[in-house]
JSON list of C-alpha atoms in Angstrom, two decimals:
[
{"chain": "A", "resi": 1, "resn": "MET", "atom": "CA", "xyz": [9.88, 4.10, -39.35]},
{"chain": "A", "resi": 2, "resn": "GLU", "atom": "CA", "xyz": [8.82, 7.41, -40.16]},
{"chain": "A", "resi": 3, "resn": "LEU", "atom": "CA", "xyz": [5.24, 7.93, -42.84]},
{"chain": "A", "resi": 4, "resn": "ASP", "atom": "CA", "xyz": [3.86, 10.81, -44.33]},
{"chain": "A", "resi": 5, "resn": "VAL", "atom": "CA", "xyz": [0.59, 11.18, -43.13]},
{"chain": "A", "resi": 6, "resn": "VAL", "atom": "CA", "xyz": [-2.66, 13.10, -44.01]},
{"chain": "A", "resi": 7, "resn": "PHE", "atom": "CA", "xyz": [-5.67, 14.61, -42.07]},
{"chain": "A", "resi": 8, "resn": "ARG", "atom": "CA", "xyz": [-8.24, 17.00, -41.83]},
{"chain": "A", "resi": 9, "resn": "ASN", "atom": "CA", "xyz": [-9.14, 19.76, -39.45]},
{"chain": "A", "resi": 10, "resn": "LYS", "atom": "CA", "xyz": [-13.01, 20.95, -38.67]},
{"chain": "A", "resi": 11, "resn": "GLU", "atom": "CA", "xyz": [-12.84, 22.79, -41.88]},
{"chain": "A", "resi": 12, "resn": "GLN", "atom": "CA", "xyz": [-12.23, 19.53, -43.96]},
{"chain": "A", "resi": 13, "resn": "GLN", "atom": "CA", "xyz": [-8.48, 20.64, -45.28]},
{"chain": "A", "resi": 14, "resn": "LYS", "atom": "CA", "xyz": [-5.99, 18.56, -45.30]},
{"chain": "A", "resi": 15, "resn": "LEU", "atom": "CA", "xyz": [-3.22, 18.45, -42.97]},
{"chain": "A", "resi": 16, "resn": "ILE", "atom": "CA", "xyz": [0.21, 16.99, -43.88]},
{"chain": "A", "resi": 17, "resn": "GLY", "atom": "CA", "xyz": [2.34, 15.28, -41.11]},
{"chain": "A", "resi": 18, "resn": "THR", "atom": "CA", "xyz": [5.37, 13.34, -40.63]},
{"chain": "A", "resi": 19, "resn": "LEU", "atom": "CA", "xyz": [4.52, 10.42, -38.12]},
{"chain": "A", "resi": 20, "resn": "SER", "atom": "CA", "xyz": [7.53, 8.15, -36.79]},
{"chain": "A", "resi": 21, "resn": "TYR", "atom": "CA", "xyz": [7.71, 5.11, -34.53]},
{"chain": "A", "resi": 22, "resn": "PRO", "atom": "CA", "xyz": [10.65, 3.66, -32.24]},
{"chain": "A", "resi": 23, "resn": "GLU", "atom": "CA", "xyz": [12.30, 0.88, -32.89]},
{"chain": "A", "resi": 24, "resn": "SER", "atom": "CA", "xyz": [10.26, -1.17, -30.51]},
{"chain": "A", "resi": 25, "resn": "THR", "atom": "CA", "xyz": [7.11, -2.77, -31.68]},
{"chain": "A", "resi": 26, "resn": "GLY", "atom": "CA", "xyz": [5.08, -2.39, -28.96]},
{"chain": "A", "resi": 27, "resn": "PRO", "atom": "CA", "xyz": [2.59, 0.45, -27.37]},
{"chain": "A", "resi": 28, "resn": "CYS", "atom": "CA", "xyz": [4.26, 3.53, -27.05]},
{"chain": "A", "resi": 29, "resn": "PRO", "atom": "CA", "xyz": [3.59, 7.05, -25.65]},
{"chain": "A", "resi": 30, "resn": "GLY", "atom": "CA", "xyz": [3.20, 9.77, -28.44]},
{"chain": "A", "resi": 31, "resn": "ILE", "atom": "CA", "xyz": [4.20, 13.35, -28.85]},
{"chain": "A", "resi": 32, "resn": "VAL", "atom": "CA", "xyz": [2.62, 15.86, -31.18]},
{"chain": "A", "resi": 33, "resn": "ILE", "atom": "CA", "xyz": [5.26, 18.62, -32.47]},
{"chain": "A", "resi": 34, "resn": "CYS", "atom": "CA", "xyz": [3.67, 22.23, -33.51]},
{"chain": "A", "resi": 35, "resn": "HIS", "atom": "CA", "xyz": [5.43, 24.76, -35.43]},
{"chain": "A", "resi": 36, "resn": "GLY", "atom": "CA", "xyz": [5.63, 27.91, -34.47]},
{"chain": "A", "resi": 37, "resn": "PHE", "atom": "CA", "xyz": [4.45, 31.40, -37.20]},
{"chain": "A", "resi": 38, "resn": "THR", "atom": "CA", "xyz": [4.97, 30.69, -40.85]},
{"chain": "A", "resi": 39, "resn": "GLY", "atom": "CA", "xyz": [6.46, 27.88, -39.84]},
{"chain": "A", "resi": 40, "resn": "ASN", "atom": "CA", "xyz": [6.80, 23.95, -40.98]},
{"chain": "A", "resi": 41, "resn": "ARG", "atom": "CA", "xyz": [7.29, 20.64, -39.65]},
{"chain": "A", "resi": 42, "resn": "ASP", "atom": "CA", "xyz": [10.86, 20.31, -40.82]},
{"chain": "A", "resi": 43, "resn": "GLY", "atom": "CA", "xyz": [11.91, 23.30, -39.97]},
{"chain": "A", "resi": 44, "resn": "HIS", "atom": "CA", "xyz": [14.69, 24.63, -36.88]},
{"chain": "A", "resi": 45, "resn": "PHE", "atom": "CA", "xyz": [14.82, 21.68, -34.20]},
{"chain": "A", "resi": 46, "resn": "TYR", "atom": "CA", "xyz": [12.11, 19.73, -35.33]},
{"chain": "A", "resi": 47, "resn": "PRO", "atom": "CA", "xyz": [13.28, 16.48, -36.99]},
{"chain": "A", "resi": 48, "resn": "ALA", "atom": "CA", "xyz": [15.97, 16.43, -34.57]},
{"chain": "A", "resi": 49, "resn": "LEU", "atom": "CA", "xyz": [13.64, 16.64, -31.66]},
{"chain": "A", "resi": 50, "resn": "SER", "atom": "CA", "xyz": [11.41, 14.17, -33.04]},
{"chain": "A", "resi": 51, "resn": "GLN", "atom": "CA", "xyz": [14.58, 11.54, -33.91]},
{"chain": "A", "resi": 52, "resn": "ALA", "atom": "CA", "xyz": [15.71, 12.02, -30.00]},
{"chain": "A", "resi": 53, "resn": "LEU", "atom": "CA", "xyz": [12.01, 11.39, -28.79]},
{"chain": "A", "resi": 54, "resn": "ASN", "atom": "CA", "xyz": [11.83, 8.11, -31.08]},
{"chain": "A", "resi": 55, "resn": "ALA", "atom": "CA", "xyz": [14.89, 6.87, -29.50]},
{"chain": "A", "resi": 56, "resn": "ALA", "atom": "CA", "xyz": [13.64, 7.25, -26.23]},
{"chain": "A", "resi": 57, "resn": "GLY", "atom": "CA", "xyz": [10.35, 5.16, -27.13]},
{"chain": "A", "resi": 58, "resn": "PHE", "atom": "CA", "xyz": [8.16, 7.73, -28.20]},
{"chain": "A", "resi": 59, "resn": "ALA", "atom": "CA", "xyz": [5.93, 7.74, -31.74]},
{"chain": "A", "resi": 60, "resn": "VAL", "atom": "CA", "xyz": [5.80, 11.88, -32.60]},
{"chain": "A", "resi": 61, "resn": "LEU", "atom": "CA", "xyz": [3.93, 13.68, -34.94]},
{"chain": "A", "resi": 62, "resn": "ARG", "atom": "CA", "xyz": [5.53, 16.85, -36.53]},
{"chain": "A", "resi": 63, "resn": "PHE", "atom": "CA", "xyz": [2.58, 18.54, -38.75]},
{"chain": "A", "resi": 64, "resn": "ASP", "atom": "CA", "xyz": [2.07, 21.29, -41.08]},
{"chain": "A", "resi": 65, "resn": "CYS", "atom": "CA", "xyz": [-0.56, 24.09, -39.83]},
{"chain": "A", "resi": 66, "resn": "ARG", "atom": "CA", "xyz": [-3.05, 25.00, -42.46]},
{"chain": "A", "resi": 67, "resn": "HIS", "atom": "CA", "xyz": [-1.35, 27.23, -45.21]},
{"chain": "A", "resi": 68, "resn": "CYS", "atom": "CA", "xyz": [2.23, 26.45, -43.82]},
{"chain": "A", "resi": 69, "resn": "GLY", "atom": "CA", "xyz": [4.54, 23.38, -45.15]},
{"chain": "A", "resi": 70, "resn": "ARG", "atom": "CA", "xyz": [2.16, 21.46, -47.47]},
{"chain": "A", "resi": 71, "resn": "SER", "atom": "CA", "xyz": [-0.95, 21.77, -46.03]},
{"chain": "A", "resi": 72, "resn": "GLU", "atom": "CA", "xyz": [-4.01, 23.27, -47.30]},
{"chain": "A", "resi": 73, "resn": "GLY", "atom": "CA", "xyz": [-5.48, 26.95, -46.32]},
{"chain": "A", "resi": 74, "resn": "LYS", "atom": "CA", "xyz": [-5.60, 30.17, -48.24]},
{"chain": "A", "resi": 75, "resn": "VAL", "atom": "CA", "xyz": [-4.73, 31.76, -44.98]},
{"chain": "A", "resi": 76, "resn": "HIS", "atom": "CA", "xyz": [-2.49, 31.77, -42.24]},
{"chain": "A", "resi": 77, "resn": "SER", "atom": "CA", "xyz": [-3.86, 30.29, -38.66]},
{"chain": "A", "resi": 78, "resn": "THR", "atom": "CA", "xyz": [-4.96, 32.56, -36.13]},
{"chain": "A", "resi": 79, "resn": "TYR", "atom": "CA", "xyz": [-4.40, 31.30, -32.71]},
{"chain": "A", "resi": 80, "resn": "LYS", "atom": "CA", "xyz": [-7.87, 29.89, -32.38]},
{"chain": "A", "resi": 81, "resn": "THR", "atom": "CA", "xyz": [-7.47, 28.12, -35.74]},
{"chain": "A", "resi": 82, "resn": "MET", "atom": "CA", "xyz": [-3.90, 26.80, -35.11]},
{"chain": "A", "resi": 83, "resn": "VAL", "atom": "CA", "xyz": [-5.46, 25.40, -31.67]},
{"chain": "A", "resi": 84, "resn": "ASP", "atom": "CA", "xyz": [-8.01, 23.68, -33.81]},
{"chain": "A", "resi": 85, "resn": "ASP", "atom": "CA", "xyz": [-5.19, 22.01, -36.37]},
{"chain": "A", "resi": 86, "resn": "LEU", "atom": "CA", "xyz": [-3.61, 21.00, -33.41]},
{"chain": "A", "resi": 87, "resn": "ASP", "atom": "CA", "xyz": [-6.69, 19.80, -31.93]},
{"chain": "A", "resi": 88, "resn": "ALA", "atom": "CA", "xyz": [-6.82, 17.32, -35.01]},
{"chain": "A", "resi": 89, "resn": "ALA", "atom": "CA", "xyz": [-3.45, 17.04, -34.45]},
{"chain": "A", "resi": 90, "resn": "ILE", "atom": "CA", "xyz": [-4.03, 15.44, -31.40]},
{"chain": "A", "resi": 91, "resn": "ALA", "atom": "CA", "xyz": [-7.09, 13.18, -32.19]},
{"chain": "A", "resi": 92, "resn": "PHE", "atom": "CA", "xyz": [-5.28, 11.64, -35.31]},
{"chain": "A", "resi": 93, "resn": "LEU", "atom": "CA", "xyz": [-2.33, 10.21, -33.16]},
{"chain": "A", "resi": 94, "resn": "GLU", "atom": "CA", "xyz": [-5.20, 9.02, -30.38]},
{"chain": "A", "resi": 95, "resn": "LYS", "atom": "CA", "xyz": [-6.18, 6.54, -32.73]},
{"chain": "A", "resi": 96, "resn": "GLN", "atom": "CA", "xyz": [-3.53, 4.93, -33.64]},
{"chain": "A", "resi": 97, "resn": "GLU", "atom": "CA", "xyz": [-3.68, 1.59, -32.68]},
{"chain": "A", "resi": 98, "resn": "ARG", "atom": "CA", "xyz": [0.15, 1.65, -30.68]},
{"chain": "A", "resi": 99, "resn": "VAL", "atom": "CA", "xyz": [-0.29, 4.64, -29.06]},
{"chain": "A", "resi": 100, "resn": "THR", "atom": "CA", "xyz": [-1.20, 4.95, -25.21]},
{"chain": "A", "resi": 101, "resn": "GLN", "atom": "CA", "xyz": [-0.88, 8.46, -23.97]},
{"chain": "A", "resi": 102, "resn": "LEU", "atom": "CA", "xyz": [-0.32, 11.77, -25.25]},
{"chain": "A", "resi": 103, "resn": "GLY", "atom": "CA", "xyz": [1.87, 14.52, -24.81]},
{"chain": "A", "resi": 104, "resn": "VAL", "atom": "CA", "xyz": [2.22, 18.17, -26.49]},
{"chain": "A", "resi": 105, "resn": "CYS", "atom": "CA", "xyz": [4.99, 20.57, -27.67]},
{"chain": "A", "resi": 106, "resn": "GLY", "atom": "CA", "xyz": [5.27, 23.54, -29.47]},
{"chain": "A", "resi": 107, "resn": "HIS", "atom": "CA", "xyz": [7.73, 26.75, -30.32]},
{"chain": "A", "resi": 108, "resn": "SER", "atom": "CA", "xyz": [6.50, 30.27, -30.24]},
{"chain": "A", "resi": 109, "resn": "MET", "atom": "CA", "xyz": [2.74, 30.57, -31.43]},
{"chain": "A", "resi": 110, "resn": "GLY", "atom": "CA", "xyz": [3.01, 26.69, -31.80]},
{"chain": "A", "resi": 111, "resn": "GLY", "atom": "CA", "xyz": [4.00, 26.59, -28.12]},
{"chain": "A", "resi": 112, "resn": "THR", "atom": "CA", "xyz": [0.95, 29.28, -27.15]},
{"chain": "A", "resi": 113, "resn": "SER", "atom": "CA", "xyz": [-1.55, 26.94, -29.28]},
{"chain": "A", "resi": 114, "resn": "VAL", "atom": "CA", "xyz": [-0.04, 23.69, -26.82]},
{"chain": "A", "resi": 115, "resn": "ILE", "atom": "CA", "xyz": [-1.04, 25.37, -23.53]},
{"chain": "A", "resi": 116, "resn": "MET", "atom": "CA", "xyz": [-4.66, 26.41, -25.30]},
{"chain": "A", "resi": 117, "resn": "ALA", "atom": "CA", "xyz": [-5.32, 23.05, -26.50]},
{"chain": "A", "resi": 118, "resn": "ALA", "atom": "CA", "xyz": [-4.03, 21.58, -23.05]},
{"chain": "A", "resi": 119, "resn": "ALA", "atom": "CA", "xyz": [-6.27, 23.94, -20.98]},
{"chain": "A", "resi": 120, "resn": "HIS", "atom": "CA", "xyz": [-9.48, 22.15, -22.84]},
{"chain": "A", "resi": 121, "resn": "ASP", "atom": "CA", "xyz": [-8.07, 18.83, -22.97]},
{"chain": "A", "resi": 122, "resn": "PHE", "atom": "CA", "xyz": [-6.86, 17.41, -19.85]},
{"chain": "A", "resi": 123, "resn": "ASP", "atom": "CA", "xyz": [-6.17, 13.75, -21.26]},
{"chain": "A", "resi": 124, "resn": "LEU", "atom": "CA", "xyz": [-2.61, 15.31, -22.27]},
{"chain": "A", "resi": 125, "resn": "LYS", "atom": "CA", "xyz": [-0.11, 14.11, -19.63]},
{"chain": "A", "resi": 126, "resn": "ALA", "atom": "CA", "xyz": [3.09, 16.41, -20.54]},
{"chain": "A", "resi": 127, "resn": "VAL", "atom": "CA", "xyz": [3.16, 19.76, -21.94]},
{"chain": "A", "resi": 128, "resn": "VAL", "atom": "CA", "xyz": [6.43, 21.55, -23.37]},
{"chain": "A", "resi": 129, "resn": "THR", "atom": "CA", "xyz": [6.77, 25.56, -24.64]},
{"chain": "A", "resi": 130, "resn": "PHE", "atom": "CA", "xyz": [9.92, 26.49, -26.79]},
{"chain": "A", "resi": 131, "resn": "ALA", "atom": "CA", "xyz": [10.15, 30.54, -26.62]},
{"chain": "A", "resi": 132, "resn": "ALA", "atom": "CA", "xyz": [5.90, 30.76, -26.17]},
{"chain": "A", "resi": 133, "resn": "VAL", "atom": "CA", "xyz": [3.56, 33.62, -26.41]},
{"chain": "A", "resi": 134, "resn": "ALA", "atom": "CA", "xyz": [2.22, 35.16, -23.10]},
{"chain": "A", "resi": 135, "resn": "TYR", "atom": "CA", "xyz": [0.67, 38.56, -24.65]},
{"chain": "A", "resi": 136, "resn": "PRO", "atom": "CA", "xyz": [-0.57, 37.56, -28.34]},
{"chain": "A", "resi": 137, "resn": "GLY", "atom": "CA", "xyz": [-1.97, 40.53, -28.57]},
{"chain": "A", "resi": 138, "resn": "LYS", "atom": "CA", "xyz": [0.94, 43.01, -28.42]},
{"chain": "A", "resi": 139, "resn": "SER", "atom": "CA", "xyz": [2.98, 40.18, -30.45]},
{"chain": "A", "resi": 140, "resn": "VAL", "atom": "CA", "xyz": [0.40, 40.31, -33.36]},
{"chain": "A", "resi": 141, "resn": "ALA", "atom": "CA", "xyz": [0.17, 44.22, -32.61]},
{"chain": "A", "resi": 142, "resn": "LYS", "atom": "CA", "xyz": [4.12, 44.62, -33.37]},
{"chain": "A", "resi": 143, "resn": "LYS", "atom": "CA", "xyz": [3.50, 42.19, -36.60]},
{"chain": "A", "resi": 144, "resn": "ARG", "atom": "CA", "xyz": [1.25, 44.37, -38.49]},
{"chain": "A", "resi": 145, "resn": "ASP", "atom": "CA", "xyz": [3.74, 47.10, -39.72]},
{"chain": "A", "resi": 146, "resn": "GLU", "atom": "CA", "xyz": [5.61, 43.78, -41.63]},
{"chain": "A", "resi": 147, "resn": "PHE", "atom": "CA", "xyz": [2.11, 43.00, -43.47]},
{"chain": "A", "resi": 148, "resn": "THR", "atom": "CA", "xyz": [1.51, 44.56, -46.80]},
{"chain": "A", "resi": 149, "resn": "LYS", "atom": "CA", "xyz": [-2.22, 45.30, -46.83]},
{"chain": "A", "resi": 150, "resn": "GLN", "atom": "CA", "xyz": [-4.13, 44.58, -50.17]},
{"chain": "A", "resi": 151, "resn": "ASP", "atom": "CA", "xyz": [-7.20, 45.92, -52.06]},
{"chain": "A", "resi": 152, "resn": "ASP", "atom": "CA", "xyz": [-9.59, 43.36, -51.24]},
{"chain": "A", "resi": 153, "resn": "GLY", "atom": "CA", "xyz": [-8.43, 43.38, -47.11]},
{"chain": "A", "resi": 154, "resn": "THR", "atom": "CA", "xyz": [-6.42, 40.89, -46.95]},
{"chain": "A", "resi": 155, "resn": "TYR", "atom": "CA", "xyz": [-2.35, 40.96, -45.60]},
{"chain": "A", "resi": 156, "resn": "VAL", "atom": "CA", "xyz": [0.54, 39.98, -47.50]},
{"chain": "A", "resi": 157, "resn": "LEU", "atom": "CA", "xyz": [3.90, 39.04, -45.83]},
{"chain": "A", "resi": 158, "resn": "GLU", "atom": "CA", "xyz": [6.95, 37.42, -47.74]},
{"chain": "A", "resi": 159, "resn": "LYS", "atom": "CA", "xyz": [9.04, 35.16, -45.75]},
{"chain": "A", "resi": 160, "resn": "HIS", "atom": "CA", "xyz": [11.03, 32.41, -45.80]},
{"chain": "A", "resi": 161, "resn": "GLY", "atom": "CA", "xyz": [10.75, 32.22, -49.73]},
{"chain": "A", "resi": 162, "resn": "ARG", "atom": "CA", "xyz": [7.11, 32.20, -50.12]},
{"chain": "A", "resi": 163, "resn": "THR", "atom": "CA", "xyz": [4.62, 34.62, -49.67]},
{"chain": "A", "resi": 164, "resn": "PHE", "atom": "CA", "xyz": [1.63, 34.16, -46.86]},
{"chain": "A", "resi": 165, "resn": "PHE", "atom": "CA", "xyz": [-1.91, 35.45, -46.99]},
{"chain": "A", "resi": 166, "resn": "PHE", "atom": "CA", "xyz": [-3.83, 36.58, -43.73]},
{"chain": "A", "resi": 167, "resn": "ASP", "atom": "CA", "xyz": [-6.98, 38.33, -43.16]},
{"chain": "A", "resi": 168, "resn": "GLU", "atom": "CA", "xyz": [-8.26, 40.89, -40.32]},
{"chain": "A", "resi": 169, "resn": "SER", "atom": "CA", "xyz": [-8.91, 38.15, -37.91]},
{"chain": "A", "resi": 170, "resn": "PHE", "atom": "CA", "xyz": [-5.15, 36.97, -37.49]},
{"chain": "A", "resi": 171, "resn": "PHE", "atom": "CA", "xyz": [-5.06, 40.49, -35.40]},
{"chain": "A", "resi": 172, "resn": "THR", "atom": "CA", "xyz": [-8.33, 40.19, -33.33]},
{"chain": "A", "resi": 173, "resn": "ASP", "atom": "CA", "xyz": [-7.74, 36.95, -32.51]},
{"chain": "A", "resi": 174, "resn": "GLY", "atom": "CA", "xyz": [-4.37, 37.78, -31.22]},
{"chain": "A", "resi": 175, "resn": "GLU", "atom": "CA", "xyz": [-6.49, 40.40, -28.65]},
{"chain": "A", "resi": 176, "resn": "ALA", "atom": "CA", "xyz": [-8.46, 37.58, -27.54]},
{"chain": "A", "resi": 177, "resn": "THR", "atom": "CA", "xyz": [-6.39, 34.82, -27.13]},
{"chain": "A", "resi": 178, "resn": "LYS", "atom": "CA", "xyz": [-5.35, 34.60, -23.28]},
{"chain": "A", "resi": 179, "resn": "PRO", "atom": "CA", "xyz": [-2.69, 31.94, -22.47]},
{"chain": "A", "resi": 180, "resn": "LEU", "atom": "CA", "xyz": [-1.66, 33.09, -18.94]},
{"chain": "A", "resi": 181, "resn": "GLU", "atom": "CA", "xyz": [-5.63, 32.32, -18.07]},
{"chain": "A", "resi": 182, "resn": "ALA", "atom": "CA", "xyz": [-5.31, 29.25, -19.67]},
{"chain": "A", "resi": 183, "resn": "VAL", "atom": "CA", "xyz": [-1.96, 28.07, -18.19]},
{"chain": "A", "resi": 184, "resn": "ALA", "atom": "CA", "xyz": [-2.96, 28.60, -15.04]},
{"chain": "A", "resi": 185, "resn": "ARG", "atom": "CA", "xyz": [-6.07, 26.13, -15.64]},
{"chain": "A", "resi": 186, "resn": "LEU", "atom": "CA", "xyz": [-3.26, 23.42, -16.77]},
{"chain": "A", "resi": 187, "resn": "GLU", "atom": "CA", "xyz": [-3.57, 20.07, -15.30]},
{"chain": "A", "resi": 188, "resn": "ALA", "atom": "CA", "xyz": [-0.55, 18.66, -16.83]},
{"chain": "A", "resi": 189, "resn": "PRO", "atom": "CA", "xyz": [3.03, 19.22, -15.87]},
{"chain": "A", "resi": 190, "resn": "LEU", "atom": "CA", "xyz": [4.76, 22.05, -18.28]},
{"chain": "A", "resi": 191, "resn": "LEU", "atom": "CA", "xyz": [7.91, 22.56, -19.07]},
{"chain": "A", "resi": 192, "resn": "VAL", "atom": "CA", "xyz": [9.00, 26.06, -20.36]},
{"chain": "A", "resi": 193, "resn": "ILE", "atom": "CA", "xyz": [11.88, 26.66, -22.41]},
{"chain": "A", "resi": 194, "resn": "HIS", "atom": "CA", "xyz": [13.13, 29.48, -23.51]},
{"chain": "A", "resi": 195, "resn": "GLY", "atom": "CA", "xyz": [16.48, 31.59, -24.61]},
{"chain": "A", "resi": 196, "resn": "THR", "atom": "CA", "xyz": [18.19, 34.26, -22.50]},
{"chain": "A", "resi": 197, "resn": "ASP", "atom": "CA", "xyz": [18.91, 35.87, -26.32]},
{"chain": "A", "resi": 198, "resn": "ASP", "atom": "CA", "xyz": [15.55, 35.79, -27.26]},
{"chain": "A", "resi": 199, "resn": "ASP", "atom": "CA", "xyz": [15.02, 39.10, -29.38]},
{"chain": "A", "resi": 200, "resn": "ARG", "atom": "CA", "xyz": [11.60, 38.53, -30.86]},
{"chain": "A", "resi": 201, "resn": "ILE", "atom": "CA", "xyz": [9.17, 36.93, -27.85]},
{"chain": "A", "resi": 202, "resn": "SER", "atom": "CA", "xyz": [11.17, 38.24, -24.35]},
{"chain": "A", "resi": 203, "resn": "LEU", "atom": "CA", "xyz": [12.45, 35.91, -21.88]},
{"chain": "A", "resi": 204, "resn": "ASP", "atom": "CA", "xyz": [9.84, 37.78, -19.37]},
{"chain": "A", "resi": 205, "resn": "GLN", "atom": "CA", "xyz": [6.87, 36.09, -21.49]},
{"chain": "A", "resi": 206, "resn": "GLY", "atom": "CA", "xyz": [8.02, 32.67, -20.52]},
{"chain": "A", "resi": 207, "resn": "LYS", "atom": "CA", "xyz": [8.95, 33.32, -17.09]},
{"chain": "A", "resi": 208, "resn": "GLN", "atom": "CA", "xyz": [5.61, 34.65, -16.57]},
{"chain": "A", "resi": 209, "resn": "LEU", "atom": "CA", "xyz": [3.78, 31.60, -18.13]},
{"chain": "A", "resi": 210, "resn": "PHE", "atom": "CA", "xyz": [5.89, 29.56, -15.71]},
{"chain": "A", "resi": 211, "resn": "LEU", "atom": "CA", "xyz": [5.01, 31.39, -12.77]},
{"chain": "A", "resi": 212, "resn": "THR", "atom": "CA", "xyz": [1.44, 31.43, -13.72]},
{"chain": "A", "resi": 213, "resn": "ALA", "atom": "CA", "xyz": [1.04, 27.89, -14.22]},
{"chain": "A", "resi": 214, "resn": "LYS", "atom": "CA", "xyz": [0.21, 25.74, -11.46]},
{"chain": "A", "resi": 215, "resn": "LEU", "atom": "CA", "xyz": [2.67, 22.81, -10.15]},
{"chain": "A", "resi": 216, "resn": "PRO", "atom": "CA", "xyz": [3.89, 20.34, -11.24]},
{"chain": "A", "resi": 217, "resn": "LYS", "atom": "CA", "xyz": [6.21, 22.62, -13.41]},
{"chain": "A", "resi": 218, "resn": "SER", "atom": "CA", "xyz": [9.67, 23.58, -14.53]},
{"chain": "A", "resi": 219, "resn": "ILE", "atom": "CA", "xyz": [11.48, 26.15, -16.41]},
{"chain": "A", "resi": 220, "resn": "LYS", "atom": "CA", "xyz": [14.70, 25.95, -18.23]},
{"chain": "A", "resi": 221, "resn": "MET", "atom": "CA", "xyz": [16.09, 28.98, -19.36]},
{"chain": "A", "resi": 222, "resn": "ILE", "atom": "CA", "xyz": [18.91, 27.91, -22.06]},
{"chain": "A", "resi": 223, "resn": "GLU", "atom": "CA", "xyz": [22.03, 30.68, -21.76]},
{"chain": "A", "resi": 224, "resn": "GLY", "atom": "CA", "xyz": [22.88, 32.59, -25.26]},
{"chain": "A", "resi": 225, "resn": "ALA", "atom": "CA", "xyz": [19.78, 31.06, -27.15]},
{"chain": "A", "resi": 226, "resn": "ASN", "atom": "CA", "xyz": [17.09, 33.20, -29.23]},
{"chain": "A", "resi": 227, "resn": "HIS", "atom": "CA", "xyz": [14.13, 32.44, -30.68]},
{"chain": "A", "resi": 228, "resn": "VAL", "atom": "CA", "xyz": [14.84, 29.57, -32.69]},
{"chain": "A", "resi": 229, "resn": "PHE", "atom": "CA", "xyz": [17.48, 27.97, -30.14]},
{"chain": "A", "resi": 230, "resn": "THR", "atom": "CA", "xyz": [20.07, 28.48, -33.14]},
{"chain": "A", "resi": 231, "resn": "ASP", "atom": "CA", "xyz": [23.46, 26.68, -31.70]},
{"chain": "A", "resi": 232, "resn": "HIS", "atom": "CA", "xyz": [21.41, 25.42, -28.42]},
{"chain": "A", "resi": 233, "resn": "TYR", "atom": "CA", "xyz": [19.27, 22.44, -29.96]},
{"chain": "A", "resi": 234, "resn": "ASN", "atom": "CA", "xyz": [21.19, 20.01, -27.51]},
{"chain": "A", "resi": 235, "resn": "PRO", "atom": "CA", "xyz": [20.04, 21.30, -24.46]},
{"chain": "A", "resi": 236, "resn": "LEU", "atom": "CA", "xyz": [16.59, 21.68, -25.85]},
{"chain": "A", "resi": 237, "resn": "ILE", "atom": "CA", "xyz": [16.04, 18.47, -26.94]},
{"chain": "A", "resi": 238, "resn": "THR", "atom": "CA", "xyz": [17.75, 16.85, -23.86]},
{"chain": "A", "resi": 239, "resn": "SER", "atom": "CA", "xyz": [15.78, 18.89, -21.44]},
{"chain": "A", "resi": 240, "resn": "THR", "atom": "CA", "xyz": [12.49, 17.74, -23.77]},
{"chain": "A", "resi": 241, "resn": "VAL", "atom": "CA", "xyz": [13.52, 14.18, -23.55]},
{"chain": "A", "resi": 242, "resn": "ARG", "atom": "CA", "xyz": [14.05, 13.89, -20.17]},
{"chain": "A", "resi": 243, "resn": "PHE", "atom": "CA", "xyz": [10.98, 15.83, -18.96]},
{"chain": "A", "resi": 244, "resn": "PHE", "atom": "CA", "xyz": [8.78, 13.48, -21.44]},
{"chain": "A", "resi": 245, "resn": "LYS", "atom": "CA", "xyz": [10.51, 10.43, -19.78]},
{"chain": "A", "resi": 246, "resn": "THR", "atom": "CA", "xyz": [9.76, 11.49, -16.43]},
{"chain": "A", "resi": 247, "resn": "TRP", "atom": "CA", "xyz": [6.07, 12.11, -16.92]},
{"chain": "A", "resi": 248, "resn": "MET", "atom": "CA", "xyz": [5.23, 9.63, -19.28]},
{"chain": "A", "resi": 249, "resn": "LEU", "atom": "CA", "xyz": [7.26, 7.09, -19.31]},
{"chain": "A", "resi": 250, "resn": "GLU", "atom": "CA", "xyz": [8.44, 6.11, -16.13]},
{"chain": "A", "resi": 251, "resn": "LYS", "atom": "CA", "xyz": [4.86, 7.05, -14.53]},
{"chain": "A", "resi": 252, "resn": "GLU", "atom": "CA", "xyz": [3.26, 4.53, -16.71]}
]
């Protein structure tokens, strides 16, 4: 069963999500999927991952962060506000009657955001990152040249056939975000997934997140995979489902 859902972040912006359940009608653990920079809930491997998690017995909420997909918002998320939106998604899924416990996973900027969220939400039972950013300050600094600055001080980026708007806080917040400090505080089991051919966020960043985290932790390096895991969805999905089953279904 798959439903379109609406919930609000702390700024009262409407966030749009897709909530899907396994075929069984009883209680089940839940997973939140967070997309990356300028992404949306239906991009890349997210729908296929949702289906695989449903088949394994999980409820899944994948959602559009502010100013992405169909969600409200005049400017794109910073790292901080993406975590705020993720917190709202976690709270929404947690309130669903059938859901017993929660895990999170996220891609790229969303991967960093799930680490930041899990570092302050110790009720999360498992965390998976896909091509997560270990050094956001360096990442946003590299992106600055891709943006066009307007007279009012906002920035514009044309991507995926649409126009995205940003303000200066996107850059300053990137500098202030410290995922390595957050991952060191993580209490939940962590799986880091990264492609060996990622030319946007280097494999070394994934390795650094893994090395900094406490046990229990795992790393899956997918040979030949790029930043969005083109043609490598199967190993990503298989590893993710197995990890969540180990720490959330078999531990119940």
